[in-house]
């Protein structure tokens, strides 16, 4: 079968894999645990073969400039979500925030660029948002504040807002 995303098609050839493709991300990622997949980019409604992927590899495709790269990876962390885990390994804080926003259905604001580029290694399993933020503040020099969700005039609720600050870096 073929997994189709807006910018990349993944032909599956009997395997275990993960595809991460979100409209607000600048890349599409495919992590392969077992078997093989073939990757095809989609440009102007035409497919172009990029590569076959082998186990233990992570393919990243950047549609804006059609860049493509393959790296070695611990693929288990890319499928950890199936077991209720968020795993980060030397991940820039801006990507950590994006994943946490999706996981906890909140809005996260990082208060400075240096912090956004700081890398985090952590695994969260079963923690609620505040517990995860507290653990993050133990692993990295961060602090946080949470603004609760509010009822809007149309009867819906806003997302709670988290602001992450760096305790040791000045702006």
Tab-separated table of N, CA and C in Angstrom, residues 25-161:
chain	number	residue	atom	x	y	z
A	25	UNK	N	4.434	21.836	9.822
A	25	UNK	CA	5.853	21.494	9.872
A	25	UNK	C	6.516	21.785	8.531
A	26	UNK	N	7.819	22.028	8.578
A	26	UNK	CA	8.548	22.304	7.346
A	26	UNK	C	9.125	21.044	6.706
A	27	UNK	N	8.839	19.861	7.332
A	27	UNK	CA	9.396	18.620	6.796
A	27	UNK	C	8.425	17.466	7.004
A	28	UNK	N	8.663	16.416	6.242
A	28	UNK	CA	7.971	15.145	6.408
A	28	UNK	C	9.044	14.145	6.813
A	29	UNK	N	8.771	13.336	7.856
A	29	UNK	CA	9.751	12.361	8.308
A	29	UNK	C	9.184	10.956	8.227
A	30	UNK	N	10.043	10.020	7.819
A	30	UNK	CA	9.685	8.607	7.780
A	30	UNK	C	10.788	7.850	8.511
A	31	UNK	N	10.397	7.128	9.564
A	31	UNK	CA	11.342	6.306	10.330
A	31	UNK	C	10.991	4.849	10.081
A	32	UNK	N	11.994	4.036	9.765
A	32	UNK	CA	11.762	2.635	9.432
A	32	UNK	C	12.354	1.721	10.491
A	33	UNK	N	11.492	0.859	11.071
A	33	UNK	CA	11.921	-0.127	12.063
A	33	UNK	C	12.298	-1.441	11.411
A	34	UNK	N	11.398	-1.958	10.577
A	34	UNK	CA	11.592	-3.255	9.924
A	34	UNK	C	11.123	-3.181	8.480
A	35	UNK	N	11.652	-4.059	7.648
A	35	UNK	CA	11.200	-4.158	6.259
A	35	UNK	C	11.813	-3.094	5.382
A	36	UNK	N	11.009	-2.575	4.444
A	36	UNK	CA	11.500	-1.515	3.577
A	36	UNK	C	10.340	-0.684	3.062
A	37	UNK	N	10.646	0.539	2.728
A	37	UNK	CA	9.690	1.429	2.076
A	37	UNK	C	10.422	2.144	0.951
A	38	UNK	N	9.668	2.557	-0.039
A	38	UNK	CA	10.207	3.369	-1.129
A	38	UNK	C	9.587	4.752	-1.006
A	39	UNK	N	10.400	5.778	-1.187
A	39	UNK	CA	9.938	7.154	-1.022
A	39	UNK	C	9.892	7.873	-2.364
A	40	UNK	N	8.788	8.584	-2.574
A	40	UNK	CA	8.572	9.340	-3.807
A	40	UNK	C	8.123	10.741	-3.428
A	41	UNK	N	8.784	11.766	-3.962
A	41	UNK	CA	8.323	13.134	-3.732
A	41	UNK	C	7.225	13.437	-4.741
A	42	UNK	N	6.368	14.390	-4.371
A	42	UNK	CA	5.294	14.814	-5.257
A	42	UNK	C	5.493	16.286	-5.563
A	43	UNK	N	5.799	16.573	-6.802
A	43	UNK	CA	5.991	17.943	-7.253
A	43	UNK	C	5.191	18.143	-8.521
A	44	UNK	N	4.347	19.167	-8.508
A	44	UNK	CA	3.526	19.466	-9.682
A	44	UNK	C	2.755	18.239	-10.146
A	45	UNK	N	2.174	17.521	-9.196
A	45	UNK	CA	1.374	16.319	-9.469
A	45	UNK	C	2.154	15.201	-10.143
A	46	UNK	N	3.471	15.230	-10.039
A	46	UNK	CA	4.287	14.153	-10.585
A	46	UNK	C	5.120	13.549	-9.461
A	47	UNK	N	5.267	12.229	-9.514
A	47	UNK	CA	6.075	11.546	-8.517
A	47	UNK	C	7.502	11.391	-9.016
A	48	UNK	N	8.430	11.554	-8.089
A	48	UNK	CA	9.842	11.338	-8.399
A	48	UNK	C	10.409	10.411	-7.331
A	49	UNK	N	11.003	9.312	-7.741
A	49	UNK	CA	11.607	8.371	-6.804
A	49	UNK	C	12.763	9.050	-6.097
A	50	UNK	N	12.775	8.947	-4.762
A	50	UNK	CA	13.858	9.518	-3.975
A	50	UNK	C	14.823	8.447	-3.493
A	51	UNK	N	14.267	7.407	-2.845
A	51	UNK	CA	15.150	6.404	-2.261
A	51	UNK	C	14.335	5.271	-1.680
A	52	UNK	N	14.999	4.119	-1.529
A	52	UNK	CA	14.483	3.066	-0.672
A	52	UNK	C	15.035	3.347	0.718
A	53	UNK	N	14.278	2.990	1.732
A	53	UNK	CA	14.722	3.212	3.102
A	53	UNK	C	14.969	1.865	3.755
A	54	UNK	N	16.034	1.771	4.521
A	54	UNK	CA	16.373	0.527	5.214
A	54	UNK	C	16.163	0.712	6.715
A	55	UNK	N	16.009	-0.379	7.463
A	55	UNK	CA	15.745	-0.275	8.903
A	55	UNK	C	16.816	0.529	9.635
A	56	UNK	N	16.342	1.275	10.650
A	56	UNK	CA	17.247	2.096	11.449
A	56	UNK	C	17.544	3.448	10.834
A	57	UNK	N	16.820	3.802	9.793
A	57	UNK	CA	17.053	5.074	9.098
A	57	UNK	C	15.854	6.002	9.261
A	58	UNK	N	16.150	7.294	9.223
A	58	UNK	CA	15.146	8.342	9.253
A	58	UNK	C	15.318	9.176	7.997
A	59	UNK	N	14.262	9.250	7.200
A	59	UNK	CA	14.276	10.092	6.004
A	59	UNK	C	13.550	11.387	6.335
A	60	UNK	N	14.148	12.500	5.949
A	60	UNK	CA	13.534	13.816	6.140
A	60	UNK	C	13.449	14.488	4.780
A	61	UNK	N	12.241	14.939	4.442
A	61	UNK	CA	12.017	15.624	3.164
A	61	UNK	C	11.484	17.021	3.455
A	62	UNK	N	12.122	18.028	2.857
A	62	UNK	CA	11.757	19.430	3.050
A	62	UNK	C	11.140	19.942	1.753
A	63	UNK	N	9.825	19.989	1.660
A	63	UNK	CA	9.161	20.339	0.397
A	63	UNK	C	9.482	21.739	-0.123
A	64	UNK	N	9.706	22.700	0.765
A	64	UNK	CA	9.924	24.078	0.316
A	64	UNK	C	11.089	24.188	-0.654
A	65	UNK	N	12.181	23.470	-0.370
A	65	UNK	CA	13.327	23.526	-1.274
A	65	UNK	C	13.696	22.147	-1.829
A	66	UNK	N	12.794	21.189	-1.623
A	66	UNK	CA	12.929	19.827	-2.157
A	66	UNK	C	14.196	19.117	-1.696
A	67	UNK	N	14.656	19.476	-0.480
A	67	UNK	CA	15.813	18.783	0.096
A	67	UNK	C	15.368	17.453	0.680
A	68	UNK	N	16.276	16.502	0.639
A	68	UNK	CA	15.992	15.163	1.136
A	68	UNK	C	17.258	14.629	1.776
A	69	UNK	N	17.117	14.033	2.971
A	69	UNK	CA	18.285	13.438	3.601
A	69	UNK	C	17.863	12.205	4.383
A	70	UNK	N	18.829	11.309	4.564
A	70	UNK	CA	18.614	10.086	5.335
A	70	UNK	C	19.692	10.023	6.404
A	71	UNK	N	19.278	9.756	7.647
A	71	UNK	CA	20.206	9.648	8.767
A	71	UNK	C	19.941	8.366	9.544
A	72	UNK	N	20.967	7.911	10.254
A	72	UNK	CA	20.787	6.824	11.212
A	72	UNK	C	19.943	7.369	12.362
A	73	UNK	N	19.116	6.522	12.966
A	73	UNK	CA	18.319	6.958	14.099
A	73	UNK	C	17.946	5.773	14.973
A	74	UNK	N	17.586	6.070	16.198
A	74	UNK	CA	16.974	5.063	17.061
A	74	UNK	C	15.487	5.141	16.760
A	75	UNK	N	15.019	4.294	15.891
A	75	UNK	CA	13.647	4.382	15.395
A	75	UNK	C	12.610	4.165	16.488
A	76	UNK	N	12.995	3.539	17.579
A	76	UNK	CA	12.030	3.305	18.665
A	76	UNK	C	11.440	4.602	19.191
A	77	UNK	N	12.241	5.666	19.194
A	77	UNK	CA	11.710	6.918	19.722
A	77	UNK	C	10.675	7.536	18.792
A	78	UNK	N	10.695	7.153	17.514
A	78	UNK	CA	9.725	7.692	16.559
A	78	UNK	C	8.379	6.988	16.641
A	79	UNK	N	8.348	5.827	17.269
A	79	UNK	CA	7.075	5.122	17.427
A	79	UNK	C	6.659	5.030	18.894
A	80	UNK	N	7.380	5.686	19.767
A	80	UNK	CA	7.096	5.624	21.207
A	80	UNK	C	5.694	6.135	21.517
A	81	UNK	N	5.151	7.010	20.675
A	81	UNK	CA	3.805	7.548	20.901
A	81	UNK	C	2.773	6.434	20.996
A	82	UNK	N	3.032	5.291	20.322
A	82	UNK	CA	2.084	4.166	20.383
A	82	UNK	C	1.987	3.601	21.791
A	83	UNK	N	3.051	3.778	22.579
A	83	UNK	CA	3.080	3.293	23.958
A	83	UNK	C	2.845	4.418	24.964
A	84	UNK	N	2.338	5.551	24.482
A	84	UNK	CA	2.040	6.665	25.376
A	84	UNK	C	3.253	7.446	25.826
A	85	UNK	N	4.323	7.448	25.020
A	85	UNK	CA	5.557	8.140	25.391
A	85	UNK	C	5.879	9.245	24.392
A	86	UNK	N	6.427	10.324	24.914
A	86	UNK	CA	7.034	11.373	24.096
A	86	UNK	C	8.533	11.266	24.327
A	87	UNK	N	9.301	10.997	23.284
A	87	UNK	CA	10.753	10.824	23.417
A	87	UNK	C	11.491	11.871	22.601
A	88	UNK	N	12.439	12.515	23.241
A	88	UNK	CA	13.268	13.525	22.580
A	88	UNK	C	14.731	13.192	22.825
A	89	UNK	N	15.536	13.259	21.764
A	89	UNK	CA	16.968	13.041	21.892
A	89	UNK	C	17.682	14.175	21.176
A	90	UNK	N	18.331	15.022	21.950
A	90	UNK	CA	19.033	16.179	21.391
A	90	UNK	C	18.124	16.925	20.407
A	91	UNK	N	16.891	17.164	20.832
A	91	UNK	CA	15.875	17.802	19.995
A	91	UNK	C	15.801	19.283	20.331
A	92	UNK	N	15.839	20.159	19.313
A	92	UNK	CA	15.703	21.585	19.590
A	92	UNK	C	14.392	21.872	20.339
A	93	UNK	N	14.460	22.787	21.288
A	93	UNK	CA	13.302	23.093	22.131
A	93	UNK	C	12.087	23.517	21.298
A	94	UNK	N	12.301	24.175	20.152
A	94	UNK	CA	11.152	24.576	19.330
A	94	UNK	C	10.409	23.335	18.813
A	95	UNK	N	11.146	22.247	18.498
A	95	UNK	CA	10.487	21.017	18.066
A	95	UNK	C	9.836	20.305	19.248
A	96	UNK	N	10.471	20.356	20.415
A	96	UNK	CA	9.875	19.790	21.628
A	96	UNK	C	8.537	20.482	21.883
A	97	UNK	N	8.534	21.810	21.799
A	97	UNK	CA	7.315	22.579	22.042
A	97	UNK	C	6.221	22.193	21.054
A	98	UNK	N	6.562	22.046	19.790
A	98	UNK	CA	5.573	21.683	18.769
A	98	UNK	C	4.960	20.314	19.063
A	99	UNK	N	5.794	19.351	19.443
A	99	UNK	CA	5.282	18.015	19.771
A	99	UNK	C	4.423	18.048	21.026
A	100	UNK	N	4.843	18.823	22.021
A	100	UNK	CA	4.065	18.921	23.253
A	100	UNK	C	2.730	19.625	23.009
A	101	UNK	N	2.707	20.613	22.126
A	101	UNK	CA	1.448	21.267	21.773
A	101	UNK	C	0.451	20.255	21.215
A	102	UNK	N	0.919	19.390	20.344
A	102	UNK	CA	0.038	18.374	19.754
A	102	UNK	C	-0.397	17.351	20.804
A	103	UNK	N	0.549	16.926	21.626
A	103	UNK	CA	0.297	15.874	22.608
A	103	UNK	C	-0.690	16.339	23.682
A	104	UNK	N	-0.490	17.574	24.167
A	104	UNK	CA	-1.289	18.088	25.280
A	104	UNK	C	-2.375	19.078	24.856
A	105	UNK	N	-2.529	19.315	23.557
A	105	UNK	CA	-3.546	20.217	23.024
A	105	UNK	C	-3.504	21.579	23.712
A	106	UNK	N	-2.343	22.205	23.635
A	106	UNK	CA	-2.145	23.511	24.253
A	106	UNK	C	-1.331	24.377	23.296
A	107	UNK	N	-1.133	25.621	23.677
A	107	UNK	CA	-0.266	26.518	22.921
A	107	UNK	C	0.989	26.746	23.760
A	108	UNK	N	2.169	26.608	23.143
A	108	UNK	CA	3.420	26.827	23.873
A	108	UNK	C	4.204	27.944	23.199
A	109	UNK	N	4.604	28.902	23.998
A	109	UNK	CA	5.401	30.033	23.529
A	109	UNK	C	6.755	29.951	24.210
A	110	UNK	N	7.818	30.030	23.428
A	110	UNK	CA	9.183	30.051	23.968
A	110	UNK	C	9.634	31.496	23.939
A	111	UNK	N	10.099	32.014	25.062
A	111	UNK	CA	10.284	33.458	25.175
A	111	UNK	C	11.548	34.026	24.530
A	112	UNK	N	12.473	33.191	24.064
A	112	UNK	CA	13.616	33.756	23.345
A	112	UNK	C	14.226	32.733	22.388
A	113	UNK	N	14.943	33.243	21.404
A	113	UNK	CA	15.494	32.408	20.332
A	113	UNK	C	16.586	31.459	20.836
A	114	UNK	N	17.379	31.898	21.788
A	114	UNK	CA	18.427	31.018	22.321
A	114	UNK	C	17.813	29.783	22.952
A	115	UNK	N	16.741	29.972	23.693
A	115	UNK	CA	16.044	28.842	24.305
A	115	UNK	C	15.406	27.960	23.235
A	116	UNK	N	14.833	28.552	22.204
A	116	UNK	CA	14.206	27.782	21.126
A	116	UNK	C	15.204	26.855	20.443
A	117	UNK	N	16.473	27.258	20.418
A	117	UNK	CA	17.516	26.451	19.777
A	117	UNK	C	18.220	25.492	20.731
A	118	UNK	N	17.971	25.605	22.030
A	118	UNK	CA	18.573	24.701	23.009
A	118	UNK	C	18.049	23.286	22.762
A	119	UNK	N	18.896	22.273	22.981
A	119	UNK	CA	18.506	20.881	22.753
A	119	UNK	C	18.111	20.202	24.064
A	120	UNK	N	17.129	19.308	23.961
A	120	UNK	CA	16.634	18.583	25.121
A	120	UNK	C	16.634	17.093	24.842
A	121	UNK	N	17.058	16.331	25.819
A	121	UNK	CA	16.920	14.866	25.792
A	121	UNK	C	16.052	14.490	26.979
A	122	UNK	N	14.894	13.895	26.691
A	122	UNK	CA	13.954	13.535	27.752
A	122	UNK	C	12.915	12.563	27.214
A	123	UNK	N	12.329	11.792	28.116
A	123	UNK	CA	11.198	10.922	27.784
A	123	UNK	C	10.094	11.195	28.791
A	124	UNK	N	8.898	11.442	28.278
A	124	UNK	CA	7.728	11.662	29.119
A	124	UNK	C	6.783	10.494	28.898
A	125	UNK	N	6.356	9.895	30.003
A	125	UNK	CA	5.457	8.749	29.909
A	125	UNK	C	4.396	8.859	30.993
A	126	UNK	N	3.182	9.171	30.583
A	126	UNK	CA	2.074	9.222	31.517
A	126	UNK	C	1.939	10.526	32.293
A	127	UNK	N	2.858	11.462	32.111
A	127	UNK	CA	2.762	12.726	32.829
A	127	UNK	C	1.710	13.620	32.185
A	128	UNK	N	1.027	14.399	33.018
A	128	UNK	CA	0.172	15.441	32.465
A	128	UNK	C	1.065	16.610	32.063
A	129	UNK	N	0.480	17.650	31.492
A	129	UNK	CA	1.270	18.768	30.984
A	129	UNK	C	2.134	19.400	32.073
A	130	UNK	N	1.545	19.703	33.210
A	130	UNK	CA	2.322	20.380	34.252
A	130	UNK	C	3.445	19.498	34.784
A	131	UNK	N	3.196	18.206	34.924
A	131	UNK	CA	4.251	17.290	35.369
A	131	UNK	C	5.391	17.241	34.350
A	132	UNK	N	5.042	17.196	33.061
A	132	UNK	CA	6.066	17.169	32.016
A	132	UNK	C	6.891	18.460	32.027
A	133	UNK	N	6.237	19.596	32.208
A	133	UNK	CA	6.958	20.871	32.263
A	133	UNK	C	7.889	20.929	33.477
A	134	UNK	N	7.426	20.393	34.595
A	134	UNK	CA	8.271	20.371	35.793
A	134	UNK	C	9.502	19.497	35.563
A	135	UNK	N	9.302	18.324	34.958
A	135	UNK	CA	10.441	17.452	34.651
A	135	UNK	C	11.395	18.132	33.666
A	136	UNK	N	10.838	18.829	32.666
A	136	UNK	CA	11.682	19.546	31.712
A	136	UNK	C	12.509	20.604	32.429
A	137	UNK	N	11.928	21.273	33.422
A	137	UNK	CA	12.679	22.310	34.143
A	137	UNK	C	13.788	21.707	35.006
A	138	UNK	N	13.686	20.416	35.328
A	138	UNK	CA	14.765	19.739	36.040
A	138	UNK	C	15.876	19.313	35.077
A	139	UNK	N	15.502	18.980	33.826
A	139	UNK	CA	16.469	18.504	32.830
A	139	UNK	C	17.170	19.643	32.107
A	140	UNK	N	16.527	20.792	32.031
A	140	UNK	CA	17.089	21.945	31.314
A	140	UNK	C	16.812	23.188	32.155
A	141	UNK	N	17.618	24.228	32.002
A	141	UNK	CA	17.439	25.422	32.825
A	141	UNK	C	16.239	26.267	32.381
A	142	UNK	N	15.042	25.698	32.529
A	142	UNK	CA	13.835	26.393	32.098
A	142	UNK	C	12.892	26.612	33.275
A	143	UNK	N	12.025	27.581	33.099
A	143	UNK	CA	10.893	27.785	33.998
A	143	UNK	C	9.684	27.971	33.090
A	144	UNK	N	8.510	27.915	33.660
A	144	UNK	CA	7.306	28.008	32.835
A	144	UNK	C	6.183	28.661	33.614
A	145	UNK	N	5.225	29.173	32.869
A	145	UNK	CA	3.978	29.651	33.459
A	145	UNK	C	2.848	29.143	32.573
A	146	UNK	N	1.705	28.889	33.181
A	146	UNK	CA	0.552	28.379	32.451
A	146	UNK	C	-0.604	29.354	32.610
A	147	UNK	N	-1.158	29.802	31.485
A	147	UNK	CA	-2.364	30.619	31.478
A	147	UNK	C	-3.522	29.693	31.158
A	148	UNK	N	-4.479	29.556	32.071
A	148	UNK	CA	-5.578	28.600	31.848
A	148	UNK	C	-6.419	28.963	30.624
A	149	UNK	N	-7.127	27.968	30.108
A	149	UNK	CA	-8.036	28.219	28.997
A	149	UNK	C	-9.205	29.073	29.496
A	150	UNK	N	-9.818	29.794	28.560
A	150	UNK	CA	-10.932	30.679	28.907
A	150	UNK	C	-12.109	30.369	27.991
A	151	UNK	N	-13.286	30.554	28.540
A	151	UNK	CA	-14.487	30.372	27.735
A	151	UNK	C	-14.637	31.573	26.815
A	152	UNK	N	-14.820	31.291	25.526
A	152	UNK	CA	-14.951	32.337	24.530
A	152	UNK	C	-16.427	32.688	24.326
A	153	UNK	N	-16.675	33.791	23.646
A	153	UNK	CA	-18.050	34.268	23.461
A	153	UNK	C	-18.924	33.288	22.684
A	154	UNK	N	-18.297	32.441	21.848
A	154	UNK	CA	-19.088	31.466	21.083
A	154	UNK	C	-19.334	30.165	21.849
A	155	UNK	N	-18.921	30.140	23.134
A	155	UNK	CA	-19.162	28.965	23.962
A	155	UNK	C	-18.040	27.939	23.936
A	156	UNK	N	-17.061	28.113	23.044
A	156	UNK	CA	-15.909	27.211	23.015
A	156	UNK	C	-14.857	27.722	23.994
A	157	UNK	N	-13.784	26.954	24.145
A	157	UNK	CA	-12.714	27.336	25.054
A	157	UNK	C	-11.416	27.525	24.283
A	158	UNK	N	-10.628	28.499	24.715
A	158	UNK	CA	-9.290	28.681	24.149
A	158	UNK	C	-8.404	27.569	24.690
A	159	UNK	N	-7.274	27.362	24.042
A	159	UNK	CA	-6.286	26.418	24.571
A	159	UNK	C	-5.547	27.087	25.717
A	160	UNK	N	-5.124	26.286	26.684
A	160	UNK	CA	-4.282	26.864	27.717
A	160	UNK	C	-2.944	27.233	27.072
A	161	UNK	N	-2.341	28.285	27.592
A	161	UNK	CA	-1.093	28.801	27.017
A	161	UNK	C	0.038	28.585	28.009
